[in-house]
Amino acid sequence: MVLRVFNTLGRRKEEFIPLNPSEVRMYVCGPTVYDYIHIGNARAFVVADVVRRYLKYKGFKVRYVSNITDIDDKMINRAKEMGISIQELGEIYSNAYFEDIDKLNIERPDVTPRATQHIPEMIEAIETLIKKGYAYVVDGDVYFDISRFEEYGKLSGNRAEALEMGARIEVNPKKRNPADFALWKAWKPGEPGWHSPWGKGRPGWHIECSTMAQKYLGETIDIHMGGKDLIFPHHENEIAQAEAITGKTFARYWLHNEWLTVGGEKMSKSLGNFITVRDALKMCSPEVLRFFLISAHYRSPLDFNEKALKNAERRLERLINAVERLHDLPEREDETAEDRRLLLEIENGKRKFEEAMDDDFNTPLAISALIGMAKAINSYADVNEKIEGRIKRRILKIFTDLLEVLGVRWEAEMEVSYGNRLLKDLISILIDVRDELRKRRDWKIADRIRDRLRSIGIILEDTPKGTKWRISRK
RNA sequence: GCCGGGAUGGCCGAGCGGCUAGGCAAGCGGCUGCAGACCGCUGUACGAGGGUUCAAAUCCCUCUCCCGGCUCCA
């Protein structure tokens, strides 16, 4: 089946064909490490992670690069505020960044280049741009001359003339065109700086990404991702720089995710609705947060609120319950018509899942396919005590492979319940005693055991086949 | 001023010309000592008005209302 993706460049869905069939090269704009990442950042990274996982699922090899911006105005200001060096600041928050993405089960990038470690490459790129006539030097600053790059605006749809009209660009007299952007910023007292042919200074933001992307992925990359706010000016400028240097297409598919809102409004520090991943994780588990972030299509806005979180939690719980239930189902030798019917339903669900994902990563539709599969498993387990071993393993494999694509950590969930030997033994003693009480119809004490276990996060469920237990996922 | 995205049942959220996703919440029923989990069933939709069509939530036009980008931002 063919994968179709919505390319911001051209604003339409296109069949995805990597330049090199054996390896997809993707680049995702990473964080500026001046603060903890917020849930909007998390959405972008989770979406990119799902894209990466699905490409792998489809059999592509993926080389995934995502940078860390560790030098810019925000870094400088924040370091001053905190009274620490920029290096220390970067160290603190890049560590926090990795901790956060690990919790969210986002696979680490193959390469995480840092801007400050690629200054020579950036200087070289800027020199080339000057030599080719795309950039000019003014008082130690270097600017990109957008009038020299004819295709400027092809990604965002902004035309240079229109940008001049825009009242919001502050006029910088050094620039030839108001929309020209800085490639290199001359040093100012109190700021870090590197030596360059134009004097001491530091690189502009846009040159960081395009330079590092090209260094690790080549002149033309397959997929470039980020939040929609990056379309202009960041990605537009990256294209201008990169293509001016090489004369080749910089990125073939541009994918941008929509906003995450809070209470219907865009997050911003001034509104005070800025939620970091760390704050969000006080409200729910990382698994639930991740699942919530893919509960809407990546190109649709998504609102962060308690109800939506609760919704995600319940749906996720249903999926994991079903995996566990199938996992625990005893095996038998012979296969029945019921077994075969279940397998058929699962295979059908798998097809639906793939169709959904092939259509521009439609995760909500893919999730509904998974829920359908969970329902089939539950219906089966309601009436069948056992299942033929090979069919069971096959179904389990299909189902868990799909969960893996979405990054649902079913295995970790199960390990909590099954991994701790002591806990396991202890609870089986309690269940045993409680069984005895139930036989004597001593509901009061039996319920007390159940209630108290529940209060510490252990849920007992009485079934016709005995009492089962699991750890609460809240 | 210039670009762009939306408005789907109480809520979230797919669908984007015919085959009326899915979930959460609610109600009913089953299983249960109760609870939980699970299964089955039920209801309530496509912002407004025109048009195109045998057929429109889906296409076209007009309008209303939301949200965003053009400045650091995922």
Coordinates of N, CA, C and O (backbone and C1' of nucleotides) in Angstrom, one line a residue, chain A residues 9 26-30 65-67 69 113 122 125 129 134 144 146 149 151-156 179-183 204-215 217-221 223-227 229-256, chain B residues 72-74:
Chain A
L9 N 4.6 22.0 1.2 CA 5.1 22.6 0.0 C 4.1 22.1 -1.1 O 4.3 21.0 -1.6
M26 N 15.1 11.9 7.7 CA 14.2 13.0 8.3 C 14.9 13.9 9.3 O 15.7 13.4 10.0
Y27 N 14.4 15.1 9.3 CA 14.9 16.1 10.2 C 13.8 16.8 10.9 O 12.8 17.1 10.3
V28 N 13.9 16.9 12.2 CA 12.9 17.5 13.0 C 13.5 18.6 13.8 O 14.5 18.4 14.5
C29 N 12.9 19.8 13.7 CA 13.4 20.9 14.5 C 13.3 20.7 16.0 O 12.2 20.5 16.5
G30 N 14.4 20.7 16.7 CA 14.4 20.3 18.1 C 14.2 21.6 19.0 O 13.9 22.7 18.5
V65 N 17.3 12.8 12.5 CA 18.2 13.8 13.1 C 17.3 15.0 13.7 O 16.4 15.4 13.0
S66 N 17.6 15.3 14.9 CA 16.9 16.4 15.5 C 17.8 17.2 16.4 O 18.5 16.7 17.2
N67 N 17.9 18.5 16.1 CA 18.9 19.3 16.7 C 18.5 19.8 18.1 O 17.4 19.7 18.6
T69 N 19.0 23.6 19.9 CA 19.5 25.0 19.7 C 20.0 25.5 21.0 O 19.2 25.6 22.0
P113 N 22.5 17.0 16.9 CA 23.5 18.0 16.8 C 23.2 19.3 17.6 O 22.0 19.6 17.7
M122 N 28.7 26.5 9.9 CA 27.8 27.6 9.6 C 28.5 28.7 8.9 O 28.0 29.3 8.0
A125 N 29.0 27.9 5.4 CA 27.8 28.1 4.6 C 27.6 29.6 4.3 O 27.2 29.9 3.2
L129 N 27.3 31.7 0.7 CA 26.2 32.5 0.3 C 26.7 33.9 -0.1 O 26.1 34.5 -1.0
Y134 N 24.2 35.9 -2.5 CA 22.9 35.8 -1.9 C 22.9 36.5 -0.5 O 21.9 36.6 0.1
F144 N 20.8 37.7 4.6 CA 20.4 37.0 3.4 C 19.5 37.9 2.6 O 18.6 38.5 3.1
I146 N 16.7 38.3 0.3 CA 15.7 37.4 -0.2 C 15.3 37.8 -1.7 O 14.8 36.9 -2.4
F149 N 16.8 35.3 -4.1 CA 16.3 33.9 -4.2 C 14.8 34.0 -4.7 O 13.9 34.3 -4.0
E151 N 12.6 31.9 -5.6 CA 11.5 31.1 -5.1 C 11.1 31.4 -3.6 O 10.3 30.7 -3.0
Y152 N 11.7 32.5 -3.1 CA 11.4 32.8 -1.7 C 9.9 33.0 -1.5 O 9.2 33.7 -2.2
G153 N 9.3 32.3 -0.5 CA 7.9 32.3 -0.3 C 7.2 31.1 -0.7 O 6.0 31.0 -0.5
K154 N 7.9 30.2 -1.4 CA 7.2 29.0 -2.0 C 6.6 28.1 -0.9 O 5.6 27.4 -1.2
L155 N 7.1 28.1 0.3 CA 6.6 27.2 1.3 C 5.4 27.8 2.0 O 4.4 27.2 2.2
S156 N 5.6 29.1 2.4 CA 4.6 29.7 3.3 C 3.5 30.4 2.4 O 2.4 30.7 3.0
A179 N 12.4 42.2 4.8 CA 12.3 40.8 5.2 C 13.6 40.0 5.1 O 13.6 38.8 5.3
D180 N 14.7 40.6 4.7 CA 16.0 40.0 4.8 C 16.2 39.5 6.2 O 15.8 40.1 7.1
F181 N 16.9 38.4 6.3 CA 17.1 37.8 7.7 C 18.6 37.6 8.0 O 19.4 37.5 7.1
A182 N 18.9 37.6 9.3 CA 20.3 37.6 9.7 C 20.8 36.2 9.6 O 20.2 35.2 10.1
L183 N 22.0 36.1 9.0 CA 22.7 34.8 9.0 C 23.8 34.8 10.1 O 24.1 33.8 10.7
G204 N 22.8 33.2 13.1 CA 21.4 33.4 13.2 C 20.7 32.0 13.4 O 21.3 31.0 13.1
W205 N 19.5 32.1 13.8 CA 18.8 30.8 14.1 C 18.6 29.9 12.9 O 18.9 28.7 12.9
H206 N 18.2 30.5 11.8 CA 17.8 29.7 10.6 C 19.0 28.9 10.0 O 18.8 27.7 9.6
I207 N 20.2 29.5 10.0 CA 21.3 28.8 9.4 C 21.8 27.6 10.2 O 22.3 26.7 9.7
E208 N 21.4 27.6 11.5 CA 21.7 26.4 12.3 C 21.1 25.1 11.8 O 21.8 24.1 11.5
C209 N 19.8 25.2 11.6 CA 19.1 24.0 11.2 C 19.5 23.5 9.8 O 19.7 22.3 9.6
S210 N 19.5 24.4 8.9 CA 19.8 23.9 7.5 C 21.2 23.4 7.4 O 21.5 22.4 6.7
T211 N 22.1 24.0 8.1 CA 23.5 23.5 8.1 C 23.7 22.1 8.7 O 24.3 21.2 8.1
M212 N 23.1 22.0 9.9 CA 23.2 20.7 10.5 C 22.4 19.6 9.8 O 22.8 18.5 9.7
A213 N 21.3 20.0 9.3 CA 20.5 19.0 8.5 C 21.3 18.5 7.4 O 21.4 17.2 7.1
Q214 N 21.9 19.4 6.7 CA 22.7 19.0 5.5 C 23.9 18.2 5.9 O 24.4 17.3 5.2
K215 N 24.5 18.6 7.0 CA 25.7 17.9 7.4 C 25.4 16.4 7.7 O 26.2 15.5 7.3
L217 N 22.5 14.7 6.9 CA 21.5 14.0 6.1 C 21.8 14.2 4.6 O 21.1 13.6 3.7
G218 N 22.7 15.1 4.2 CA 23.0 15.3 2.8 C 22.3 16.5 2.3 O 21.5 17.2 3.0
E219 N 22.5 16.8 1.0 CA 22.0 18.1 0.5 C 20.5 18.1 0.3 O 19.8 19.1 0.5
T220 N 19.9 16.9 0.0 CA 18.5 16.8 -0.1 C 18.0 15.7 0.9 O 18.4 14.6 0.9
I221 N 17.1 16.2 1.8 CA 16.5 15.3 2.8 C 15.1 14.9 2.4 O 14.5 15.6 1.6
I223 N 12.2 14.1 4.6 CA 11.1 14.7 5.4 C 11.7 15.7 6.4 O 12.7 15.5 7.1
H224 N 11.1 16.9 6.4 CA 11.4 17.9 7.4 C 10.2 18.2 8.2 O 9.1 18.6 7.5
M225 N 10.2 18.1 9.5 CA 9.0 18.3 10.3 C 9.2 19.4 11.3 O 10.3 19.8 11.7
G226 N 8.0 19.9 11.8 CA 8.0 20.9 12.9 C 6.6 21.4 13.1 O 5.7 21.0 12.3
G227 N 6.4 22.2 14.0 CA 5.1 22.8 14.2 C 4.8 23.8 13.1 O 5.7 24.3 12.5
D229 N 4.0 26.8 13.2 CA 4.6 28.1 13.4 C 5.9 28.3 12.8 O 6.4 29.4 12.6
L230 N 6.5 27.2 12.5 CA 7.9 27.2 11.9 C 7.9 27.4 10.4 O 8.9 27.7 9.8
I231 N 6.7 27.3 9.8 CA 6.6 27.4 8.3 C 7.3 28.8 7.9 O 8.1 28.8 7.0
F232 N 6.8 29.8 8.6 CA 7.4 31.1 8.3 C 7.7 31.8 9.6 O 6.9 31.8 10.5
P233 N 8.9 32.3 9.7 CA 9.9 32.4 8.7 C 10.9 31.2 8.6 O 11.7 31.1 7.7
H234 N 11.0 30.5 9.7 CA 12.1 29.5 9.9 C 12.3 28.6 8.7 O 13.4 28.6 8.1
H235 N 11.3 27.8 8.4 CA 11.5 26.9 7.3 C 11.7 27.5 5.9 O 12.4 27.1 5.1
E236 N 10.9 28.6 5.8 CA 11.1 29.4 4.5 C 12.6 29.8 4.3 O 13.1 29.7 3.2
N237 N 13.1 30.3 5.4 CA 14.5 30.7 5.4 C 15.5 29.6 5.2 O 16.5 29.7 4.5
E238 N 15.2 28.5 5.8 CA 16.1 27.3 5.7 C 16.1 26.9 4.2 O 17.2 26.6 3.7
I239 N 15.0 26.9 3.6 CA 14.9 26.6 2.2 C 15.8 27.5 1.3 O 16.6 27.1 0.5
A240 N 15.6 28.8 1.6 CA 16.4 29.8 0.9 C 17.9 29.6 1.0 O 18.6 29.6 0.0
Q241 N 18.3 29.4 2.2 CA 19.7 29.2 2.5 C 20.3 28.0 1.8 O 21.3 28.0 1.1
A242 N 19.6 26.9 2.1 CA 20.1 25.6 1.6 C 20.1 25.5 0.1 O 21.1 25.0 -0.5
E243 N 19.0 26.0 -0.5 CA 18.9 25.8 -1.9 C 19.7 26.8 -2.7 O 20.2 26.6 -3.8
A244 N 20.0 28.0 -2.0 CA 20.9 28.9 -2.6 C 22.3 28.4 -2.7 O 23.0 28.6 -3.7
I245 N 22.6 27.6 -1.7 CA 24.0 27.0 -1.7 C 24.1 25.9 -2.6 O 25.1 25.8 -3.4
T246 N 23.2 25.0 -2.6 CA 23.4 23.7 -3.4 C 22.7 23.8 -4.8 O 23.1 23.0 -5.6
G247 N 21.7 24.6 -4.9 CA 21.0 24.6 -6.2 C 20.1 23.4 -6.3 O 19.5 23.1 -7.3
K248 N 19.9 22.7 -5.2 CA 19.1 21.5 -5.2 C 18.0 21.6 -4.2 O 18.1 22.4 -3.2
T249 N 17.0 20.8 -4.3 CA 15.9 20.7 -3.4 C 16.4 20.4 -2.0 O 17.2 19.5 -1.8
F250 N 16.0 21.2 -1.0 CA 16.5 21.0 0.4 C 15.7 19.8 1.0 O 16.3 18.8 1.5
A251 N 14.4 20.0 1.1 CA 13.6 18.9 1.7 C 12.4 18.6 0.8 O 11.8 19.5 0.2
R252 N 12.1 17.3 0.6 CA 11.1 16.9 -0.4 C 9.7 17.0 0.2 O 8.8 17.2 -0.5
Y253 N 9.6 16.6 1.4 CA 8.3 16.6 2.1 C 8.4 17.4 3.4 O 9.2 17.1 4.2
W254 N 7.5 18.4 3.4 CA 7.4 19.3 4.6 C 6.2 18.9 5.4 O 5.1 19.1 4.8
L255 N 6.3 18.5 6.6 CA 5.1 18.1 7.4 C 5.1 19.0 8.6 O 6.0 19.2 9.4
H256 N 3.9 19.6 8.8 CA 3.7 20.5 9.9 C 2.5 20.2 10.8 O 1.4 20.0 10.2
Chain B
rC72 P 11.4 36.9 14.5 O5' 11.5 35.8 15.6 C5' 12.8 35.6 16.3 C4' 12.5 34.8 17.5 C3' 11.7 33.5 17.4 O3' 12.5 32.5 16.9 C1' 10.9 34.7 19.3
rC73 P 11.8 31.1 16.3 O5' 10.7 30.7 17.3 C5' 10.7 29.5 18.0 C4' 9.6 29.3 18.9 C3' 8.4 28.4 18.4 O3' 8.6 27.0 18.8 C1' 7.5 30.4 19.3
rA74 P 9.5 26.5 20.1 O5' 8.9 25.0 19.9 C5' 9.6 24.1 19.2 C4' 8.6 23.4 18.2 C3' 8.0 24.4 17.2 O3' 8.8 24.6 16.1 C1' 6.3 23.2 18.2

